[in-house]
Amino acid sequence: MAKVMVAEQYKPIRYLLRTVLTSVGHEVVVEVSNGPDVLSTFHSLLPDIISLDMRLPSMDCFELLKQIKSTNPNTRIIVYSSDIHSADVEMAISCGAHVVFDKPFDIDDYLKHFQ
């Protein structure tokens, strides 16, 4: 199964995602709550998949996507946020997101992208 980074600013949502991901066999190697921590831990841990809240504090999501993809283009990045506009979805995909979900999302649909 995959090594996963959960990047979410809210602790209860990080806990929920970690619980769901580990229940199906994935290893959550780190949980982070802001953009700079995504980059610093990404470079040291190189997770297979990043579950990324588009609205993390302290850094633009699109810049995060570009930097991650420039370091490791094979990293799968699953982006989500509430109140996403179609322009945000298009921009996230063009910057390297594998898929973009609008919160709240169906957890089964979310998990399909971790296979």
PDB file of C-alpha atoms in Angstrom:
ATOM      1  CA  MET A   1       0.000   0.000   0.000  1.00  0.00           C
ATOM      2  CA  ALA A   2       0.965   3.656  -0.320  1.00  0.00           C
ATOM      3  CA  LYS A   3       2.910   5.997   1.928  1.00  0.00           C
ATOM      4  CA  VAL A   4       0.626   9.027   2.369  1.00  0.00           C
ATOM      5  CA  MET A   5       1.050  12.597   3.575  1.00  0.00           C
ATOM      6  CA  VAL A   6      -2.132  14.219   4.907  1.00  0.00           C
ATOM      7  CA  ALA A   7      -1.942  18.008   4.503  1.00  0.00           C
ATOM      8  CA  GLU A   8      -4.960  19.542   6.203  1.00  0.00           C
ATOM      9  CA  GLN A   9      -5.170  22.582   8.466  1.00  0.00           C
ATOM     10  CA  TYR A  10      -7.877  21.189  10.755  1.00  0.00           C
ATOM     11  CA  LYS A  11      -6.856  18.489  13.209  1.00  0.00           C
ATOM     12  CA  PRO A  12     -10.242  16.654  13.288  1.00  0.00           C
ATOM     13  CA  ILE A  13     -10.191  16.293   9.502  1.00  0.00           C
ATOM     14  CA  ARG A  14      -6.559  15.096   9.584  1.00  0.00           C
ATOM     15  CA  TYR A  15      -7.585  12.509  12.167  1.00  0.00           C
ATOM     16  CA  LEU A  16     -10.551  11.371  10.054  1.00  0.00           C
ATOM     17  CA  LEU A  17      -8.461  11.031   6.893  1.00  0.00           C
ATOM     18  CA  ARG A  18      -5.660   9.191   8.724  1.00  0.00           C
ATOM     19  CA  THR A  19      -8.185   6.810  10.271  1.00  0.00           C
ATOM     20  CA  VAL A  20      -9.859   6.058   6.939  1.00  0.00           C
ATOM     21  CA  LEU A  21      -6.580   5.660   5.047  1.00  0.00           C
ATOM     22  CA  THR A  22      -4.962   3.383   7.626  1.00  0.00           C
ATOM     23  CA  SER A  23      -8.137   1.299   7.894  1.00  0.00           C
ATOM     24  CA  VAL A  24      -7.662   0.239   4.269  1.00  0.00           C
ATOM     25  CA  GLY A  25      -3.954  -0.454   4.667  1.00  0.00           C
ATOM     26  CA  HIS A  26      -2.174   2.761   3.726  1.00  0.00           C
ATOM     27  CA  GLU A  27       0.607   4.186   5.870  1.00  0.00           C
ATOM     28  CA  VAL A  28       0.137   7.832   6.834  1.00  0.00           C
ATOM     29  CA  VAL A  29       3.776   8.847   7.231  1.00  0.00           C
ATOM     30  CA  VAL A  30       3.081  12.431   8.288  1.00  0.00           C
ATOM     31  CA  GLU A  31       0.306  14.920   8.949  1.00  0.00           C
ATOM     32  CA  VAL A  32       0.953  18.618   8.341  1.00  0.00           C
ATOM     33  CA  SER A  33      -1.169  21.744   8.732  1.00  0.00           C
ATOM     34  CA  ASN A  34       0.462  24.385   6.499  1.00  0.00           C
ATOM     35  CA  GLY A  35       2.203  24.823   3.161  1.00  0.00           C
ATOM     36  CA  PRO A  36       5.826  25.215   4.317  1.00  0.00           C
ATOM     37  CA  ASP A  37       5.538  21.995   6.357  1.00  0.00           C
ATOM     38  CA  VAL A  38       4.289  20.191   3.257  1.00  0.00           C
ATOM     39  CA  LEU A  39       7.470  21.056   1.393  1.00  0.00           C
ATOM     40  CA  SER A  40       9.912  20.392   4.213  1.00  0.00           C
ATOM     41  CA  THR A  41       8.463  16.991   5.083  1.00  0.00           C
ATOM     42  CA  PHE A  42       7.849  16.041   1.462  1.00  0.00           C
ATOM     43  CA  HIS A  43      11.526  16.387   0.616  1.00  0.00           C
ATOM     44  CA  SER A  44      12.591  14.228   3.550  1.00  0.00           C
ATOM     45  CA  LEU A  45       9.881  11.533   3.362  1.00  0.00           C
ATOM     46  CA  LEU A  46       8.924  11.408  -0.348  1.00  0.00           C
ATOM     47  CA  PRO A  47       5.398  10.014   0.130  1.00  0.00           C
ATOM     48  CA  ASP A  48       3.707   8.209  -2.755  1.00  0.00           C
ATOM     49  CA  ILE A  49       0.496  10.217  -2.375  1.00  0.00           C
ATOM     50  CA  ILE A  50      -0.375  13.573  -0.843  1.00  0.00           C
ATOM     51  CA  SER A  51      -3.896  14.342   0.328  1.00  0.00           C
ATOM     52  CA  LEU A  52      -3.852  18.139   0.055  1.00  0.00           C
ATOM     53  CA  ASP A  53      -6.318  20.731   1.301  1.00  0.00           C
ATOM     54  CA  MET A  54      -6.300  23.491  -1.311  1.00  0.00           C
ATOM     55  CA  ARG A  55      -6.712  26.196   1.328  1.00  0.00           C
ATOM     56  CA  LEU A  56      -3.708  25.442   3.564  1.00  0.00           C
ATOM     57  CA  PRO A  57      -2.337  28.519   5.329  1.00  0.00           C
ATOM     58  CA  SER A  58       1.016  30.130   4.553  1.00  0.00           C
ATOM     59  CA  MET A  59       1.414  29.021   0.930  1.00  0.00           C
ATOM     60  CA  ASP A  60      -0.477  28.995  -2.345  1.00  0.00           C
ATOM     61  CA  CYS A  61      -1.748  25.529  -3.319  1.00  0.00           C
ATOM     62  CA  PHE A  62      -0.797  25.959  -6.951  1.00  0.00           C
ATOM     63  CA  GLU A  63       2.780  26.863  -6.023  1.00  0.00           C
ATOM     64  CA  LEU A  64       2.908  23.807  -3.734  1.00  0.00           C
ATOM     65  CA  LEU A  65       1.729  21.570  -6.563  1.00  0.00           C
ATOM     66  CA  LYS A  66       4.341  22.951  -8.958  1.00  0.00           C
ATOM     67  CA  GLN A  67       7.189  22.546  -6.475  1.00  0.00           C
ATOM     68  CA  ILE A  68       6.201  19.005  -5.526  1.00  0.00           C
ATOM     69  CA  LYS A  69       5.816  17.924  -9.137  1.00  0.00           C
ATOM     70  CA  SER A  70       9.144  19.494 -10.110  1.00  0.00           C
ATOM     71  CA  THR A  71      10.860  17.444  -7.376  1.00  0.00           C
ATOM     72  CA  ASN A  72       9.014  14.179  -7.948  1.00  0.00           C
ATOM     73  CA  PRO A  73       6.616  14.068 -10.910  1.00  0.00           C
ATOM     74  CA  ASN A  74       5.384  10.600  -9.903  1.00  0.00           C
ATOM     75  CA  THR A  75       3.846  11.772  -6.634  1.00  0.00           C
ATOM     76  CA  ARG A  76       0.070  11.519  -6.826  1.00  0.00           C
ATOM     77  CA  ILE A  77      -1.627  14.574  -5.314  1.00  0.00           C
ATOM     78  CA  ILE A  78      -5.282  14.448  -4.354  1.00  0.00           C
ATOM     79  CA  VAL A  79      -6.606  17.965  -3.787  1.00  0.00           C
ATOM     80  CA  TYR A  80      -9.796  18.944  -2.015  1.00  0.00           C
ATOM     81  CA  SER A  81     -11.465  22.008  -0.558  1.00  0.00           C
ATOM     82  CA  SER A  82     -14.832  23.512   0.119  1.00  0.00           C
ATOM     83  CA  ASP A  83     -16.351  25.938  -2.352  1.00  0.00           C
ATOM     84  CA  ILE A  84     -14.076  25.069  -5.272  1.00  0.00           C
ATOM     85  CA  HIS A  85     -14.669  26.916  -8.513  1.00  0.00           C
ATOM     86  CA  SER A  86     -14.115  25.371 -11.929  1.00  0.00           C
ATOM     87  CA  ALA A  87     -11.137  27.688 -12.533  1.00  0.00           C
ATOM     88  CA  ASP A  88      -9.509  26.324  -9.342  1.00  0.00           C
ATOM     89  CA  VAL A  89     -10.035  22.753 -10.523  1.00  0.00           C
ATOM     90  CA  GLU A  90      -8.527  23.492 -13.927  1.00  0.00           C
ATOM     91  CA  MET A  91      -5.552  25.308 -12.404  1.00  0.00           C
ATOM     92  CA  ALA A  92      -4.902  22.533  -9.862  1.00  0.00           C
ATOM     93  CA  ILE A  93      -4.980  19.862 -12.582  1.00  0.00           C
ATOM     94  CA  SER A  94      -2.660  21.911 -14.808  1.00  0.00           C
ATOM     95  CA  CYS A  95      -0.235  22.292 -11.859  1.00  0.00           C
ATOM     96  CA  GLY A  96      -0.115  18.546 -11.260  1.00  0.00           C
ATOM     97  CA  ALA A  97      -3.104  17.469  -9.160  1.00  0.00           C
ATOM     98  CA  HIS A  98      -4.307  13.944  -9.914  1.00  0.00           C
ATOM     99  CA  VAL A  99      -7.901  14.771  -8.982  1.00  0.00           C
ATOM    100  CA  VAL A 100      -9.773  17.579  -7.215  1.00  0.00           C
ATOM    101  CA  PHE A 101     -12.684  17.046  -4.811  1.00  0.00           C
ATOM    102  CA  ASP A 102     -15.177  19.526  -3.439  1.00  0.00           C
ATOM    103  CA  LYS A 103     -15.844  19.100   0.310  1.00  0.00           C
ATOM    104  CA  PRO A 104     -17.727  17.365   1.601  1.00  0.00           C
ATOM    105  CA  PHE A 105     -16.792  14.431  -0.607  1.00  0.00           C
ATOM    106  CA  ASP A 106     -17.787  10.799  -0.722  1.00  0.00           C
ATOM    107  CA  ILE A 107     -15.085   8.855   1.121  1.00  0.00           C
ATOM    108  CA  ASP A 108     -15.391   5.850  -1.225  1.00  0.00           C
ATOM    109  CA  ASP A 109     -14.760   8.085  -4.262  1.00  0.00           C
ATOM    110  CA  TYR A 110     -11.793   9.594  -2.433  1.00  0.00           C
ATOM    111  CA  LEU A 111     -10.301   6.195  -1.580  1.00  0.00           C
ATOM    112  CA  LYS A 112     -10.488   5.029  -5.204  1.00  0.00           C
ATOM    113  CA  HIS A 113      -7.632   7.406  -5.999  1.00  0.00           C
ATOM    114  CA  PHE A 114      -5.308   5.721  -3.522  1.00  0.00           C
ATOM    115  CA  GLN A 115      -5.149   2.418  -5.420  1.00  0.00           C
TER     116      GLN A 115
END
